[in-house]
Amino acid sequence: MLPRELFRKDPERIRRMLRSRHTEAPLDRLLEVDRQWRDLLTTLEELKARRNAGSKEIGLLFKDGKRDEAEARKASMSRLGDEIKDLEERTSGLEQEVETLELTIPNLLDAEVPEGANEDDNREIRRWGDPPSFDFSCQAHWDLGPALGILDFEQAAKLAGARFAVLRGPGAALERALISFMLDIHTREHGYTEVLTPYLVNSTSLQGTGQLPKFADDLFHIDGHDLYLIPTAEVPVTNLHRDESLDESAIPLRYCAFTPCFRAEAGSHGRDVRGLIRQHQFHKVELVQLTTPWTASDALEQLTGHAEVILQRLDLPYRVMTLCSGDVGFSAAKTYDIEVWLPGQDRYREISSCSNFSDFQARRAHLRYRPAEGGKARLLHTVNGSGLAVGRTLVAVLENYQQQDGSVVVPEVLRPYMGGMELIEPI
RNA sequence: GGAGAGGUGCCGGAGUGGUCGAACGGGGCGGUCUCGAAAACCGCUGACCUUUCACGAGGUCCAAGGGUUCGAAUCCCUUCCUCUCCGCCA
């Protein structure tokens, strides 16, 4: 959510942002409804001021024992009450429309975001590691995994349908090893506090981080309850401090969380239909930082680096992309995507998305801090990113560590987490 | 799921229809005193919205949403949440 004074005083700035994002939003409607709302509100508040004064007088008259005079005043006050009630209904209707509309305006973009229409215009800023060269024809994970007996899509389809997977034996252990490995690095070396949150959240939480009201179709909703399966741990973790004012001395807060994530993938029919890349349910270790306005930008660089460390320790080649204006998500001001090399697909694929949301989520979720030097509470800034998407990391390990005979070498850093296992061979 | 008790400001906790945005205590901030500190004493100390160039003015908020009333933290209804006991369950 953007500050109201911005669209009132500088709507052109928002129009430029929308053009740059190659998107549209009901800004004109918002401006019009906001104008109407404020006009009515002014009138309404005048009436209420009169009622307050009048009621006070009636109270005093009763106190002085002037019953008749008081009763006489009641009649006109009653009419005023009806008038207020009517005007109140219209005013709150307009106010609600303003609130609904402003929730559909995306965040302003950081000045460093390159111009561009879509993902083809994203800019590569660095690369790490060299893609492995195989002297045999390498396989995609959706062939490797089932052949090893550690990955089964058919059984998953029987249980739940398309876009689910069953991991078995060393496959399940590898997933679990990755989760523990990532959490250990982030908590022990990068200073994050691990939290384990609910996997179901209410609509207020989803509005706080920006998934609602605009992206309801991407979510799984629990019938008969105000509860949704989380699409990312970003939602519960960022909302931990919703409606709070933290002490500046506690800032920055760094949280990491392992959760399953659930996505309806409503708009992605036909995309990534094979394999583990795009699932309705997947595991992710998420990094979240709550910072002051001045440190958010550094925090994004730092947090992206924290995610990169995981890939470096696993010796998986990757590159970092700055998303262009047309590809930055609704709530984000700036985003780095980390893309890991997948030999089976002969290309880099997103494995982490790290964003600075400036005060956009904080304004929605009322995340504030009290400055150490005193004064009014200020909005926090939020920064988060995957550290990493676990399923896709498992894919990257399988494909990058495969051998000619179809076995997969276990990366050294994961062996302690897998009872010393060095090689995954067909079951 | 059943029975009961509750949800008030940064915290504790009063307040059952009229100067209540809310007593009192604690905390925090400032001051007096002191070489300094403690203690004591004094003062200040919520958020949001509209309006105004500004000073200021007005409105809203006592879990949330409705209702009664000239007037609601206080009365009524609904929902949510917390706690205790029972049941059930991992």
Short mmCIF file of N, CA, C and O (backbone and C1' of nucleotides) in Angstrom, two decimals, chain A residues 8 38 41-42 45 48-49 52 55 58 62 74 77-78 376, chain B residues 10 18-19 47-51 58-60 67-68 70-71:
data_model
loop_
_atom_site.label_atom_id
_atom_site.label_comp_id
_atom_site.label_asym_id
_atom_site.label_seq_id
_atom_site.Cartn_x
_atom_site.Cartn_y
_atom_site.Cartn_z
N ARG A 8 -2.73 11.53 -3.76
CA ARG A 8 -3.46 12.79 -3.77
C ARG A 8 -2.61 13.91 -4.34
O ARG A 8 -3.09 14.78 -5.07
N ARG A 38 -13.90 12.20 1.01
CA ARG A 38 -13.45 13.27 1.90
C ARG A 38 -14.46 14.40 1.99
O ARG A 38 -14.64 15.00 3.04
N LEU A 41 -17.17 13.15 4.26
CA LEU A 41 -16.64 13.00 5.62
C LEU A 41 -16.63 14.33 6.36
O LEU A 41 -16.97 14.42 7.54
N THR A 42 -16.23 15.37 5.65
CA THR A 42 -16.20 16.70 6.26
C THR A 42 -17.58 17.09 6.77
O THR A 42 -17.74 17.55 7.91
N GLU A 45 -18.61 14.91 9.77
CA GLU A 45 -17.94 15.23 11.03
C GLU A 45 -18.49 16.52 11.65
O GLU A 45 -18.51 16.66 12.87
N LYS A 48 -21.57 15.42 13.43
CA LYS A 48 -21.24 14.70 14.66
C LYS A 48 -20.79 15.66 15.76
O LYS A 48 -21.09 15.45 16.94
N ALA A 49 -20.07 16.68 15.37
CA ALA A 49 -19.62 17.67 16.35
C ALA A 49 -20.83 18.34 16.99
O ALA A 49 -20.86 18.58 18.20
N ASN A 52 -22.47 15.84 19.41
CA ASN A 52 -21.70 15.71 20.65
C ASN A 52 -21.97 16.88 21.58
O ASN A 52 -22.16 16.70 22.78
N SER A 55 -25.65 16.66 22.89
CA SER A 55 -25.86 15.62 23.90
C SER A 55 -25.30 16.05 25.24
O SER A 55 -25.87 15.77 26.29
N ILE A 58 -27.73 18.37 26.85
CA ILE A 58 -28.88 17.65 27.42
C ILE A 58 -28.49 17.01 28.75
O ILE A 58 -29.24 17.08 29.73
N PHE A 62 -30.30 17.81 32.41
CA PHE A 62 -30.83 16.79 33.33
C PHE A 62 -30.20 16.95 34.71
O PHE A 62 -30.86 16.84 35.73
N LYS A 74 -34.46 16.79 22.83
CA LYS A 74 -34.28 15.44 22.31
C LYS A 74 -34.81 15.26 20.89
O LYS A 74 -34.21 14.57 20.08
N MET A 77 -32.55 16.53 18.28
CA MET A 77 -31.33 15.71 18.28
C MET A 77 -31.58 14.36 17.61
O MET A 77 -30.71 13.79 16.97
N SER A 78 -32.78 13.87 17.79
CA SER A 78 -33.14 12.60 17.18
C SER A 78 -33.09 12.70 15.66
O SER A 78 -32.62 11.80 14.98
N LYS A 376 7.64 10.09 16.83
CA LYS A 376 6.57 9.20 16.40
C LYS A 376 7.11 7.88 15.84
O LYS A 376 8.22 7.83 15.32
P C B 10 -0.62 1.52 23.69
"O5'" C B 10 0.66 0.98 24.48
"C5'" C B 10 1.68 0.29 23.77
"C4'" C B 10 2.64 -0.28 24.78
"C3'" C B 10 1.99 -1.02 25.93
"O3'" C B 10 1.71 -2.36 25.59
"C1'" C B 10 3.61 0.49 26.77
P G B 18 -23.54 7.84 33.43
"O5'" G B 18 -23.29 8.99 32.38
"C5'" G B 18 -22.17 8.91 31.48
"C4'" G B 18 -22.06 10.28 30.83
"C3'" G B 18 -21.79 11.37 31.85
"O3'" G B 18 -20.51 11.94 31.60
"C1'" G B 18 -23.76 11.86 30.55
P U B 19 -19.23 11.67 31.16
"O5'" U B 19 -18.71 12.65 32.29
"C5'" U B 19 -19.09 13.99 32.25
"C4'" U B 19 -18.06 14.79 31.42
"C3'" U B 19 -16.72 15.04 32.12
"O3'" U B 19 -15.93 13.89 31.85
"C1'" U B 19 -17.41 16.89 30.76
P A B 47 1.12 8.40 19.47
"O5'" A B 47 0.11 7.53 18.59
"C5'" A B 47 0.44 6.20 18.25
"C4'" A B 47 -0.73 5.56 17.56
"C3'" A B 47 -1.25 6.31 16.34
"O3'" A B 47 -0.48 6.05 15.18
"C1'" A B 47 -3.06 5.67 17.71
P C B 48 -0.38 7.14 14.05
"O5'" C B 48 -1.80 7.07 13.35
"C5'" C B 48 -2.22 5.88 12.71
"C4'" C B 48 -3.69 5.94 12.40
"C3'" C B 48 -4.13 7.13 11.56
"O3'" C B 48 -3.85 6.96 10.19
"C1'" C B 48 -5.62 6.84 13.35
P C B 49 -3.61 8.25 9.28
"O5'" C B 49 -5.09 8.83 9.10
"C5'" C B 49 -6.08 8.04 8.44
"C4'" C B 49 -7.41 8.73 8.52
"C3'" C B 49 -7.43 10.16 8.00
"O3'" C B 49 -7.52 10.20 6.59
"C1'" C B 49 -8.56 10.07 10.06
P U B 50 -6.94 11.47 5.82
"O5'" U B 50 -8.04 12.58 6.06
"C5'" U B 50 -9.36 12.43 5.54
"C4'" U B 50 -10.24 13.54 6.03
"C3'" U B 50 -9.74 14.95 5.74
"O3'" U B 50 -10.02 15.35 4.41
"C1'" U B 50 -10.46 14.82 7.98
P U B 51 -9.04 16.36 3.70
"O5'" U B 51 -9.23 17.71 4.53
"C5'" U B 51 -10.47 18.41 4.50
"C4'" U B 51 -10.42 19.56 5.47
"C3'" U B 51 -9.25 20.52 5.29
"O3'" U B 51 -9.49 21.45 4.27
"C1'" U B 51 -9.49 19.97 7.57
P G B 58 -12.59 21.64 18.72
"O5'" G B 58 -13.08 20.56 17.67
"C5'" G B 58 -14.29 20.77 16.95
"C4'" G B 58 -14.42 19.77 15.84
"C3'" G B 58 -14.46 18.31 16.25
"O3'" G B 58 -15.70 17.92 16.79
"C1'" G B 58 -13.07 18.56 14.37
P G B 59 -15.77 16.68 17.81
"O5'" G B 59 -15.57 15.46 16.82
"C5'" G B 59 -16.51 15.20 15.79
"C4'" G B 59 -16.03 14.10 14.92
"C3'" G B 59 -15.75 12.78 15.63
"O3'" G B 59 -16.94 12.05 15.88
"C1'" G B 59 -13.98 13.28 14.16
P U B 60 -17.01 11.09 17.15
"O5'" U B 60 -16.05 9.89 16.70
"C5'" U B 60 -16.40 9.08 15.58
"C4'" U B 60 -15.30 8.08 15.30
"C3'" U B 60 -14.89 7.21 16.47
"O3'" U B 60 -15.79 6.14 16.68
"C1'" U B 60 -12.96 8.01 15.37
P G B 67 -26.62 -0.68 13.00
"O5'" G B 67 -27.54 -1.00 14.26
"C5'" G B 67 -28.64 -1.89 14.11
"C4'" G B 67 -29.18 -2.29 15.45
"C3'" G B 67 -29.67 -1.17 16.34
"O3'" G B 67 -30.93 -0.67 15.94
"C1'" G B 67 -28.46 -2.74 17.61
P U B 68 -31.36 0.82 16.29
"O5'" U B 68 -31.56 0.77 17.87
"C5'" U B 68 -32.64 0.05 18.44
"C4'" U B 68 -32.63 0.21 19.94
"C3'" U B 68 -32.62 1.64 20.44
"O3'" U B 68 -33.93 2.20 20.44
"C1'" U B 68 -31.00 0.38 21.62
P C B 70 -33.82 8.89 21.56
"O5'" C B 70 -32.55 9.86 21.50
"C5'" C B 70 -32.41 10.76 20.41
"C4'" C B 70 -31.26 11.70 20.70
"C3'" C B 70 -29.97 11.04 21.13
"O3'" C B 70 -29.22 10.61 20.01
"C1'" C B 70 -30.45 12.80 22.61
P G B 71 -28.56 9.17 20.04
"O5'" G B 71 -27.45 9.33 21.16
"C5'" G B 71 -26.32 10.16 20.92
"C4'" G B 71 -25.50 10.30 22.17
"C3'" G B 71 -25.01 8.99 22.77
"O3'" G B 71 -23.84 8.53 22.11
"C1'" G B 71 -25.90 10.36 24.47
#
